[in-house]
Amino acid sequence: MFVKSERALSDFSGRFSLVVRDCRFHTIGKIPTRIEGRLVPVGGKKFLRELSEDMDGIAGVICTPDVVKSIPPELGCAVSDAPMRVAYEIHRELVAGPAFWKSFASRIHASAQIHPTAYIAPNDVVIGEGTVVGPNVSILERTVIGKHCYFGPGTVIGGPAYEVSNLDGRPQLLPQAGGVRIGDHCTFLANVAVAKSIFPLFTEIGEACSFDNLVHVAHDCVLGRGVKMTACAILSGRVTLMDGAYIGPNATVSNGVTVGKNAIVTIGSVVVKDVAEGARVTGNFAIDHRKHLRRQAAD
């Protein structure tokens, strides 16, 4: 399981042009990443407002020289002309070591039913009582699954997050430090994909959630209890779906958006801002469903 360790910013001083204020940090992260003790890249003035609005859990920053004086004094600070590149280099180094996860042999409950064509990673997987894993399913490392879940044909749980950056002069997939945790009584039909987190925490799926065919849940999402996602629906990274939220067919929810408790996103909608509890939204970009119908009638 995940372990908490810390490193000093000064341990990586050779990667920076200057360490302004030392600090101890647990992991690289982005400003909105939901993890304590993170070191975040700040690649210029445009990120300062975001930093000021969301400093919880940030231990320090790697920033460009032009914003050093604007970094809050309570944060550690190192300077680089390429904060994102340096942050990802440190991330790769941390992931390559034992800093984040204590490995164990995979544990599958005796009552679980595993199809002979399914792939279960030999390490770092837990599968609970009564869970059914169907044909050609892949359950990858750092996946924890509760009781009485069902995984339909071709589903992939714990695949890599889509985070591709230019490192060493070529585009590379960033190493993944996180995992996926799934509650009891969840149902996944055919070819569902749930990505692990980039950083050392879980993509979280609560109890009694259900997923139709060809659903995609990206890295760092958090789903409450009883969420329903229908065919071809897509969640981008860091989306939060509160208890009972419903995502209609072919709907897309953008990065970092929260969909409130029992809210409904209707068929084909594109959601780019938070949806209130109990609301029903429609359209591209999605707005209140009744307002959308009035607009359609006016046309």
Tab-separated table of N, CA and C in Angstrom, residues 28 39 41 96 101 126 153 162 189 199 207 273:
chain	number	residue	atom	x	y	z
A	28	ILE	N	6.013	14.996	-6.176
A	28	ILE	CA	5.664	15.999	-7.174
A	28	ILE	C	4.146	15.961	-7.365
A	39	LEU	N	5.241	19.041	-4.149
A	39	LEU	CA	6.100	20.046	-4.766
A	39	LEU	C	5.562	20.290	-6.157
A	41	PRO	N	5.211	22.539	-9.936
A	41	PRO	CA	5.828	23.479	-10.864
A	41	PRO	C	4.943	24.700	-11.087
A	96	ALA	N	10.960	5.565	-9.505
A	96	ALA	CA	11.887	4.450	-9.703
A	96	ALA	C	12.345	3.832	-8.391
A	101	TRP	N	5.232	3.153	-2.393
A	101	TRP	CA	4.383	1.964	-2.325
A	101	TRP	C	5.149	0.784	-1.724
A	126	VAL	N	-5.640	-6.431	-4.995
A	126	VAL	CA	-6.549	-7.074	-4.042
A	126	VAL	C	-7.903	-7.219	-4.728
A	153	PRO	N	-16.211	-8.169	-20.259
A	153	PRO	CA	-15.132	-8.482	-21.204
A	153	PRO	C	-14.343	-7.248	-21.641
A	162	TYR	N	-3.046	9.331	-19.093
A	162	TYR	CA	-2.518	9.972	-20.293
A	162	TYR	C	-1.813	11.262	-19.891
A	189	LEU	N	-19.357	-3.017	-17.352
A	189	LEU	CA	-19.666	-3.845	-18.512
A	189	LEU	C	-18.445	-3.905	-19.430
A	199	PHE	N	0.044	10.477	-9.624
A	199	PHE	CA	0.796	10.695	-8.397
A	199	PHE	C	0.358	9.669	-7.342
A	207	GLU	N	-18.919	2.776	-3.550
A	207	GLU	CA	-19.759	1.583	-3.584
A	207	GLU	C	-20.931	1.747	-4.563
A	273	LYS	N	-17.999	23.224	-16.506
A	273	LYS	CA	-18.029	23.897	-15.211
A	273	LYS	C	-18.851	23.052	-14.241
